[in-house]
């Protein structure tokens, strides 16, 4: 549902604390393209699945580090709408790992005050995995220390097209004046509605591209590309990323 102007006024927005610079501030919203699981496994002569399992450990460590640092939202690209091109075996492995992770971590998410939110279209993974995911989303809905957003079957172009379609349908049905559609209204029609602005986008493994992740939301985000393979990303790597963020000058188009 598209929020009314009154609802949108209550939506959280705004960048990390001080504008004009990273200036020692903690990013409110950090997103990560977790890349390099396959290469990490290949370097060790292990199957790709072992890389994904090690990647799940890195998720645990990063979540802990983010909560400790006071980050409000951590968004992770766990499965893109393009990842269906991978082998059935790998997709099945990733689905199993997600179910295992949410079940195993649910207690600690609850204990640590972490709210789980999903973006993308996870329903494509089928009712079994959805049961695990829905349960975790429901059980953590009232938590407010940190929001862990997991992007599943997510693609930014698809997200933007869906938002445009939803707004167009509202306008066609006479429920929305087309001239009311501005950046804020559009942003609130995206999956990330209500979340703070993205401040920092990290990609691991040395690849330097966005791969259809948060294209709208990254407009003013600081981009950080690190060589570390995702399974090797840990609390220290996250702390280092935050320190690089705080040294950046952020101008948001101004001087
Ligand atoms: C990219 O590495 C990684 C993925 C597509 C999957 C990410 C999934 C996890 C880290 C597992 C669990 C996630 C959660 C949220 C619990 P790649 O396979 O593309 O690596 P490569 O480029 O080296 O082949």
mmCIF file of N, CA and C in Angstrom, residues 124-231:
data_model
loop_
_atom_site.group_PDB
_atom_site.id
_atom_site.type_symbol
_atom_site.label_atom_id
_atom_site.label_comp_id
_atom_site.label_asym_id
_atom_site.label_seq_id
_atom_site.Cartn_x
_atom_site.Cartn_y
_atom_site.Cartn_z
ATOM 1 N N UNK A 124 8.909 -16.132 -3.864
ATOM 2 C CA UNK A 124 9.360 -17.002 -4.955
ATOM 3 C C UNK A 124 10.151 -18.207 -4.436
ATOM 4 N N UNK A 125 10.583 -18.153 -3.190
ATOM 5 C CA UNK A 125 11.333 -19.283 -2.624
ATOM 6 C C UNK A 125 10.415 -20.408 -2.142
ATOM 7 N N UNK A 126 9.109 -20.152 -2.204
ATOM 8 C CA UNK A 126 8.170 -21.214 -1.842
ATOM 9 C C UNK A 126 7.707 -21.110 -0.398
ATOM 10 N N UNK A 127 6.561 -21.785 -0.106
ATOM 11 C CA UNK A 127 5.912 -21.642 1.202
ATOM 12 C C UNK A 127 6.734 -22.153 2.373
ATOM 13 N N UNK A 128 7.585 -23.149 2.106
ATOM 14 C CA UNK A 128 8.331 -23.713 3.239
ATOM 15 C C UNK A 128 9.306 -22.706 3.840
ATOM 16 N N UNK A 129 10.118 -22.103 2.965
ATOM 17 C CA UNK A 129 11.065 -21.107 3.465
ATOM 18 C C UNK A 129 10.308 -19.895 3.997
ATOM 19 N N UNK A 130 9.204 -19.531 3.316
ATOM 20 C CA UNK A 130 8.437 -18.373 3.773
ATOM 21 C C UNK A 130 7.934 -18.553 5.197
ATOM 22 N N UNK A 131 7.586 -19.798 5.551
ATOM 23 C CA UNK A 131 7.116 -20.056 6.920
ATOM 24 C C UNK A 131 8.183 -19.664 7.939
ATOM 25 N N UNK A 132 9.430 -20.081 7.646
ATOM 26 C CA UNK A 132 10.540 -19.756 8.557
ATOM 27 C C UNK A 132 10.738 -18.236 8.621
ATOM 28 N N UNK A 133 10.715 -17.615 7.446
ATOM 29 C CA UNK A 133 10.982 -16.184 7.381
ATOM 30 C C UNK A 133 9.865 -15.379 8.053
ATOM 31 N N UNK A 134 8.609 -15.731 7.733
ATOM 32 C CA UNK A 134 7.465 -14.993 8.297
ATOM 33 C C UNK A 134 7.470 -15.071 9.824
ATOM 34 N N UNK A 135 7.799 -16.259 10.318
ATOM 35 C CA UNK A 135 7.822 -16.457 11.770
ATOM 36 C C UNK A 135 8.854 -15.514 12.400
ATOM 37 N N UNK A 136 10.028 -15.451 11.787
ATOM 38 C CA UNK A 136 11.089 -14.597 12.336
ATOM 39 C C UNK A 136 10.709 -13.117 12.226
ATOM 40 N N UNK A 137 10.082 -12.739 11.112
ATOM 41 C CA UNK A 137 9.662 -11.338 10.947
ATOM 42 C C UNK A 137 8.623 -10.983 12.022
ATOM 43 N N UNK A 138 7.651 -11.877 12.210
ATOM 44 C CA UNK A 138 6.603 -11.609 13.212
ATOM 45 C C UNK A 138 7.173 -11.526 14.618
ATOM 46 N N UNK A 139 8.011 -12.519 14.952
ATOM 47 C CA UNK A 139 8.525 -12.580 16.335
ATOM 48 C C UNK A 139 9.434 -11.402 16.676
ATOM 49 N N UNK A 140 10.025 -10.764 15.657
ATOM 50 C CA UNK A 140 10.972 -9.682 15.955
ATOM 51 C C UNK A 140 10.381 -8.301 15.648
ATOM 52 N N UNK A 141 9.100 -8.264 15.270
ATOM 53 C CA UNK A 141 8.498 -7.019 14.756
ATOM 54 C C UNK A 141 8.581 -5.846 15.741
ATOM 55 N N UNK A 142 8.556 -6.140 17.031
ATOM 56 C CA UNK A 142 8.521 -5.035 17.997
ATOM 57 C C UNK A 142 9.922 -4.577 18.411
ATOM 58 N N UNK A 143 10.962 -5.248 17.919
ATOM 59 C CA UNK A 143 12.322 -4.880 18.324
ATOM 60 C C UNK A 143 12.759 -3.571 17.678
ATOM 61 N N UNK A 144 13.579 -2.813 18.416
ATOM 62 C CA UNK A 144 13.924 -1.509 17.846
ATOM 63 C C UNK A 144 15.382 -1.095 18.020
ATOM 64 N N UNK A 145 16.245 -2.055 18.373
ATOM 65 C CA UNK A 145 17.649 -1.660 18.501
ATOM 66 C C UNK A 145 18.291 -1.540 17.119
ATOM 67 N N UNK A 146 18.066 -2.524 16.287
ATOM 68 C CA UNK A 146 18.616 -2.522 14.931
ATOM 69 C C UNK A 146 17.650 -3.255 14.009
ATOM 70 N N UNK A 147 17.500 -2.740 12.796
ATOM 71 C CA UNK A 147 16.684 -3.451 11.804
ATOM 72 C C UNK A 147 17.608 -4.145 10.821
ATOM 73 N N UNK A 148 17.472 -5.457 10.732
ATOM 74 C CA UNK A 148 18.237 -6.241 9.759
ATOM 75 C C UNK A 148 17.336 -6.462 8.551
ATOM 76 N N UNK A 149 17.701 -5.827 7.434
ATOM 77 C CA UNK A 149 16.904 -5.956 6.216
ATOM 78 C C UNK A 149 17.611 -6.961 5.310
ATOM 79 N N UNK A 150 16.916 -8.026 4.966
ATOM 80 C CA UNK A 150 17.518 -9.024 4.084
ATOM 81 C C UNK A 150 16.831 -8.944 2.725
ATOM 82 N N UNK A 151 17.640 -8.691 1.698
ATOM 83 C CA UNK A 151 17.119 -8.586 0.336
ATOM 84 C C UNK A 151 17.126 -9.972 -0.294
ATOM 85 N N UNK A 152 15.939 -10.447 -0.632
ATOM 86 C CA UNK A 152 15.794 -11.816 -1.156
ATOM 87 C C UNK A 152 15.004 -11.778 -2.457
ATOM 88 N N UNK A 153 15.557 -12.352 -3.481
ATOM 89 C CA UNK A 153 14.949 -12.252 -4.811
ATOM 90 C C UNK A 153 14.674 -10.785 -5.098
ATOM 91 N N UNK A 154 15.702 -9.976 -4.845
ATOM 92 C CA UNK A 154 15.587 -8.525 -4.963
ATOM 93 C C UNK A 154 16.352 -8.033 -6.179
ATOM 94 N N UNK A 155 15.778 -7.061 -6.875
ATOM 95 C CA UNK A 155 16.472 -6.343 -7.946
ATOM 96 C C UNK A 155 15.971 -4.919 -7.933
ATOM 97 N N UNK A 156 16.881 -3.947 -7.974
ATOM 98 C CA UNK A 156 16.471 -2.546 -7.836
ATOM 99 C C UNK A 156 15.613 -2.074 -9.002
ATOM 100 N N UNK A 157 15.926 -2.502 -10.205
ATOM 101 C CA UNK A 157 15.095 -2.047 -11.324
ATOM 102 C C UNK A 157 13.673 -2.568 -11.187
ATOM 103 N N UNK A 158 13.542 -3.809 -10.756
ATOM 104 C CA UNK A 158 12.212 -4.385 -10.535
ATOM 105 C C UNK A 158 11.480 -3.632 -9.437
ATOM 106 N N UNK A 159 12.208 -3.279 -8.376
ATOM 107 C CA UNK A 159 11.608 -2.537 -7.260
ATOM 108 C C UNK A 159 11.100 -1.177 -7.742
ATOM 109 N N UNK A 160 11.918 -0.494 -8.556
ATOM 110 C CA UNK A 160 11.540 0.837 -9.048
ATOM 111 C C UNK A 160 10.342 0.719 -10.005
ATOM 112 N N UNK A 161 10.374 -0.288 -10.882
ATOM 113 C CA UNK A 161 9.257 -0.475 -11.811
ATOM 114 C C UNK A 161 7.966 -0.780 -11.044
ATOM 115 N N UNK A 162 8.080 -1.594 -9.978
ATOM 116 C CA UNK A 162 6.884 -1.941 -9.187
ATOM 117 C C UNK A 162 6.323 -0.697 -8.508
ATOM 118 N N UNK A 163 7.202 0.171 -8.016
ATOM 119 C CA UNK A 163 6.749 1.404 -7.357
ATOM 120 C C UNK A 163 6.029 2.299 -8.371
ATOM 121 N N UNK A 164 6.609 2.411 -9.577
ATOM 122 C CA UNK A 164 5.990 3.238 -10.612
ATOM 123 C C UNK A 164 4.615 2.678 -10.981
ATOM 124 N N UNK A 165 4.562 1.355 -11.088
ATOM 125 C CA UNK A 165 3.299 0.693 -11.443
ATOM 126 C C UNK A 165 2.239 0.944 -10.358
ATOM 127 N N UNK A 166 2.627 0.806 -9.096
ATOM 128 C CA UNK A 166 1.672 0.995 -7.993
ATOM 129 C C UNK A 166 1.136 2.426 -7.985
ATOM 130 N N UNK A 167 2.025 3.396 -8.181
ATOM 131 C CA UNK A 167 1.591 4.798 -8.182
ATOM 132 C C UNK A 167 0.705 5.082 -9.396
ATOM 133 N N UNK A 168 1.073 4.500 -10.545
ATOM 134 C CA UNK A 168 0.278 4.712 -11.760
ATOM 135 C C UNK A 168 -1.119 4.125 -11.582
ATOM 136 N N UNK A 169 -1.193 2.950 -10.939
ATOM 137 C CA UNK A 169 -2.508 2.324 -10.722
ATOM 138 C C UNK A 169 -3.361 3.183 -9.782
ATOM 139 N N UNK A 170 -2.732 3.742 -8.747
ATOM 140 C CA UNK A 170 -3.467 4.626 -7.829
ATOM 141 C C UNK A 170 -4.003 5.840 -8.570
ATOM 142 N N UNK A 171 -3.153 6.402 -9.452
ATOM 143 C CA UNK A 171 -3.570 7.592 -10.204
ATOM 144 C C UNK A 171 -4.696 7.230 -11.168
ATOM 145 N N UNK A 172 -4.547 6.074 -11.837
ATOM 146 C CA UNK A 172 -5.561 5.660 -12.814
ATOM 147 C C UNK A 172 -6.907 5.398 -12.128
ATOM 148 N N UNK A 173 -6.836 4.949 -10.862
ATOM 149 C CA UNK A 173 -8.076 4.665 -10.124
ATOM 150 C C UNK A 173 -8.643 5.938 -9.494
ATOM 151 N N UNK A 174 -7.986 7.058 -9.725
ATOM 152 C CA UNK A 174 -8.474 8.336 -9.193
ATOM 153 C C UNK A 174 -8.158 8.536 -7.726
ATOM 154 N N UNK A 175 -7.288 7.675 -7.191
ATOM 155 C CA UNK A 175 -6.959 7.800 -5.763
ATOM 156 C C UNK A 175 -5.707 8.636 -5.530
ATOM 157 N N UNK A 176 -5.060 9.041 -6.599
ATOM 158 C CA UNK A 176 -3.867 9.869 -6.429
ATOM 159 C C UNK A 176 -3.770 10.890 -7.544
ATOM 160 N N UNK A 177 -3.461 12.127 -7.136
ATOM 161 C CA UNK A 177 -3.214 13.184 -8.113
ATOM 162 C C UNK A 177 -1.789 12.976 -8.641
ATOM 163 N N UNK A 178 -1.616 12.755 -9.950
ATOM 164 C CA UNK A 178 -0.264 12.501 -10.469
ATOM 165 C C UNK A 178 0.739 13.590 -10.089
ATOM 166 N N UNK A 179 0.236 14.827 -9.926
ATOM 167 C CA UNK A 179 1.184 15.903 -9.598
ATOM 168 C C UNK A 179 1.689 15.788 -8.148
ATOM 169 N N UNK A 180 1.097 14.885 -7.362
ATOM 170 C CA UNK A 180 1.583 14.706 -5.982
ATOM 171 C C UNK A 180 2.815 13.798 -5.946
ATOM 172 N N UNK A 181 3.142 13.184 -7.084
ATOM 173 C CA UNK A 181 4.258 12.218 -7.072
ATOM 174 C C UNK A 181 5.589 12.949 -7.155
ATOM 175 N N UNK A 182 6.253 13.020 -6.017
ATOM 176 C CA UNK A 182 7.587 13.627 -5.975
ATOM 177 C C UNK A 182 8.578 12.579 -5.452
ATOM 178 N N UNK A 183 9.816 12.985 -5.211
ATOM 179 C CA UNK A 183 10.845 12.023 -4.775
ATOM 180 C C UNK A 183 10.450 11.323 -3.477
ATOM 181 N N UNK A 184 9.837 12.097 -2.578
ATOM 182 C CA UNK A 184 9.495 11.490 -1.294
ATOM 183 C C UNK A 184 8.406 10.433 -1.465
ATOM 184 N N UNK A 185 7.353 10.805 -2.215
ATOM 185 C CA UNK A 185 6.248 9.857 -2.439
ATOM 186 C C UNK A 185 6.793 8.610 -3.136
ATOM 187 N N UNK A 186 7.666 8.819 -4.114
ATOM 188 C CA UNK A 186 8.214 7.672 -4.840
ATOM 189 C C UNK A 186 9.032 6.785 -3.895
ATOM 190 N N UNK A 187 9.862 7.427 -3.085
ATOM 191 C CA UNK A 187 10.698 6.673 -2.142
ATOM 192 C C UNK A 187 9.854 5.837 -1.194
ATOM 193 N N UNK A 188 8.701 6.371 -0.824
ATOM 194 C CA UNK A 188 7.820 5.651 0.104
ATOM 195 C C UNK A 188 7.032 4.541 -0.583
ATOM 196 N N UNK A 189 7.124 4.470 -1.913
ATOM 197 C CA UNK A 189 6.484 3.360 -2.639
ATOM 198 C C UNK A 189 7.486 2.222 -2.865
ATOM 199 N N UNK A 190 8.729 2.428 -2.437
ATOM 200 C CA UNK A 190 9.759 1.390 -2.598
ATOM 201 C C UNK A 190 9.730 0.424 -1.404
ATOM 202 N N UNK A 191 10.417 -0.690 -1.549
ATOM 203 C CA UNK A 191 10.449 -1.690 -0.465
ATOM 204 C C UNK A 191 11.050 -1.119 0.815
ATOM 205 N N UNK A 192 11.894 -0.116 0.675
ATOM 206 C CA UNK A 192 12.621 0.428 1.825
ATOM 207 C C UNK A 192 11.869 1.571 2.500
ATOM 208 N N UNK A 193 10.595 1.741 2.162
ATOM 209 C CA UNK A 193 9.781 2.821 2.735
ATOM 210 C C UNK A 193 9.930 2.875 4.249
ATOM 211 N N UNK A 194 10.120 4.077 4.759
ATOM 212 C CA UNK A 194 10.157 4.250 6.212
ATOM 213 C C UNK A 194 11.521 4.045 6.832
ATOM 214 N N UNK A 195 12.467 3.520 6.071
ATOM 215 C CA UNK A 195 13.814 3.314 6.631
ATOM 216 C C UNK A 195 14.619 4.595 6.457
ATOM 217 N N UNK A 196 15.621 4.806 7.301
ATOM 218 C CA UNK A 196 16.462 5.987 7.105
ATOM 219 C C UNK A 196 17.205 5.920 5.766
ATOM 220 N N UNK A 197 17.601 7.082 5.276
ATOM 221 C CA UNK A 197 18.391 7.156 4.034
ATOM 222 C C UNK A 197 19.608 6.240 4.125
ATOM 223 N N UNK A 198 19.984 5.650 2.999
ATOM 224 C CA UNK A 198 21.197 4.823 2.978
ATOM 225 C C UNK A 198 22.421 5.734 3.065
ATOM 226 N N UNK A 199 23.281 5.463 4.043
ATOM 227 C CA UNK A 199 24.482 6.288 4.224
ATOM 228 C C UNK A 199 25.720 5.643 3.627
ATOM 229 N N UNK A 200 25.834 4.340 3.767
ATOM 230 C CA UNK A 200 27.068 3.652 3.377
ATOM 231 C C UNK A 200 26.733 2.333 2.694
ATOM 232 N N UNK A 201 27.290 2.148 1.505
ATOM 233 C CA UNK A 201 27.093 0.893 0.767
ATOM 234 C C UNK A 201 28.459 0.241 0.559
ATOM 235 N N UNK A 202 28.596 -0.963 1.097
ATOM 236 C CA UNK A 202 29.872 -1.679 1.033
ATOM 237 C C UNK A 202 29.736 -2.851 0.078
ATOM 238 N N UNK A 203 30.750 -3.089 -0.760
ATOM 239 C CA UNK A 203 30.787 -4.336 -1.520
ATOM 240 C C UNK A 203 32.121 -5.013 -1.245
ATOM 241 N N UNK A 204 32.065 -6.278 -0.946
ATOM 242 C CA UNK A 204 33.293 -7.024 -0.677
ATOM 243 C C UNK A 204 33.785 -7.706 -1.942
ATOM 244 N N UNK A 205 34.974 -8.224 -1.886
ATOM 245 C CA UNK A 205 35.596 -9.109 -2.891
ATOM 246 C C UNK A 205 36.264 -8.409 -4.052
ATOM 247 N N UNK A 206 36.363 -7.075 -3.988
ATOM 248 C CA UNK A 206 37.116 -6.354 -5.021
ATOM 249 C C UNK A 206 36.323 -6.014 -6.268
ATOM 250 N N UNK A 207 35.086 -6.495 -6.382
ATOM 251 C CA UNK A 207 34.268 -6.127 -7.544
ATOM 252 C C UNK A 207 33.749 -4.707 -7.326
ATOM 253 N N UNK A 208 33.736 -3.923 -8.411
ATOM 254 C CA UNK A 208 33.356 -2.507 -8.271
ATOM 255 C C UNK A 208 32.107 -2.222 -9.113
ATOM 256 N N UNK A 209 30.976 -2.716 -8.670
ATOM 257 C CA UNK A 209 29.708 -2.399 -9.337
ATOM 258 C C UNK A 209 28.563 -2.611 -8.344
ATOM 259 N N UNK A 210 27.387 -2.089 -8.717
ATOM 260 C CA UNK A 210 26.248 -2.136 -7.790
ATOM 261 C C UNK A 210 25.334 -3.331 -8.029
ATOM 262 N N UNK A 211 25.461 -3.966 -9.189
ATOM 263 C CA UNK A 211 24.698 -5.188 -9.457
ATOM 264 C C UNK A 211 23.217 -5.084 -9.097
ATOM 265 N N UNK A 212 22.593 -3.972 -9.524
ATOM 266 C CA UNK A 212 21.143 -3.851 -9.370
ATOM 267 C C UNK A 212 20.692 -3.846 -7.907
ATOM 268 N N UNK A 213 21.525 -3.295 -7.029
ATOM 269 C CA UNK A 213 21.186 -3.243 -5.595
ATOM 270 C C UNK A 213 20.931 -1.794 -5.171
ATOM 271 N N UNK A 214 19.787 -1.513 -4.622
ATOM 272 C CA UNK A 214 19.448 -0.222 -4.013
ATOM 273 C C UNK A 214 19.829 0.976 -4.895
ATOM 274 N N UNK A 215 19.500 0.915 -6.178
ATOM 275 C CA UNK A 215 19.934 1.970 -7.105
ATOM 276 C C UNK A 215 19.337 3.329 -6.741
ATOM 277 N N UNK A 216 18.092 3.373 -6.344
ATOM 278 C CA UNK A 216 17.458 4.636 -5.941
ATOM 279 C C UNK A 216 18.061 5.108 -4.609
ATOM 280 N N UNK A 217 18.139 4.183 -3.676
ATOM 281 C CA UNK A 217 18.548 4.521 -2.300
ATOM 282 C C UNK A 217 20.006 4.952 -2.226
ATOM 283 N N UNK A 218 20.822 4.532 -3.202
ATOM 284 C CA UNK A 218 22.269 4.818 -3.129
ATOM 285 C C UNK A 218 22.625 6.203 -3.662
ATOM 286 N N UNK A 219 21.613 7.002 -3.991
ATOM 287 C CA UNK A 219 21.869 8.294 -4.651
ATOM 288 C C UNK A 219 22.948 9.117 -3.947
ATOM 289 N N UNK A 220 22.894 9.197 -2.620
ATOM 290 C CA UNK A 220 23.877 9.995 -1.888
ATOM 291 C C UNK A 220 24.696 9.159 -0.906
ATOM 292 N N UNK A 221 24.618 7.850 -1.065
ATOM 293 C CA UNK A 221 25.370 6.987 -0.140
ATOM 294 C C UNK A 221 26.867 7.069 -0.450
ATOM 295 N N UNK A 222 27.662 6.881 0.570
ATOM 296 C CA UNK A 222 29.103 6.695 0.350
ATOM 297 C C UNK A 222 29.298 5.248 -0.098
ATOM 298 N N UNK A 223 30.125 5.066 -1.128
ATOM 299 C CA UNK A 223 30.365 3.715 -1.647
ATOM 300 C C UNK A 223 31.745 3.253 -1.191
ATOM 301 N N UNK A 224 31.803 2.030 -0.709
ATOM 302 C CA UNK A 224 33.083 1.501 -0.241
ATOM 303 C C UNK A 224 33.291 0.101 -0.811
ATOM 304 N N UNK A 225 34.342 -0.050 -1.595
ATOM 305 C CA UNK A 225 34.642 -1.352 -2.205
ATOM 306 C C UNK A 225 35.893 -1.897 -1.522
ATOM 307 N N UNK A 226 35.755 -3.056 -0.905
ATOM 308 C CA UNK A 226 36.901 -3.629 -0.189
ATOM 309 C C UNK A 226 37.270 -4.974 -0.823
ATOM 310 N N UNK A 227 38.558 -5.318 -0.739
ATOM 311 C CA UNK A 227 39.024 -6.549 -1.388
ATOM 312 C C UNK A 227 38.680 -7.823 -0.615
ATOM 313 N N UNK A 228 38.437 -7.675 0.675
ATOM 314 C CA UNK A 228 38.134 -8.841 1.527
ATOM 315 C C UNK A 228 37.003 -9.686 0.925
ATOM 316 N N UNK A 229 37.193 -10.988 0.905
ATOM 317 C CA UNK A 229 36.098 -11.874 0.475
ATOM 318 C C UNK A 229 35.079 -11.953 1.620
ATOM 319 N N UNK A 230 33.791 -12.036 1.270
ATOM 320 C CA UNK A 230 32.765 -11.913 2.312
ATOM 321 C C UNK A 230 32.995 -12.825 3.528
ATOM 322 N N UNK A 231 33.335 -14.112 3.358
ATOM 323 C CA UNK A 231 33.491 -14.949 4.554
ATOM 324 C C UNK A 231 34.602 -14.455 5.499
#
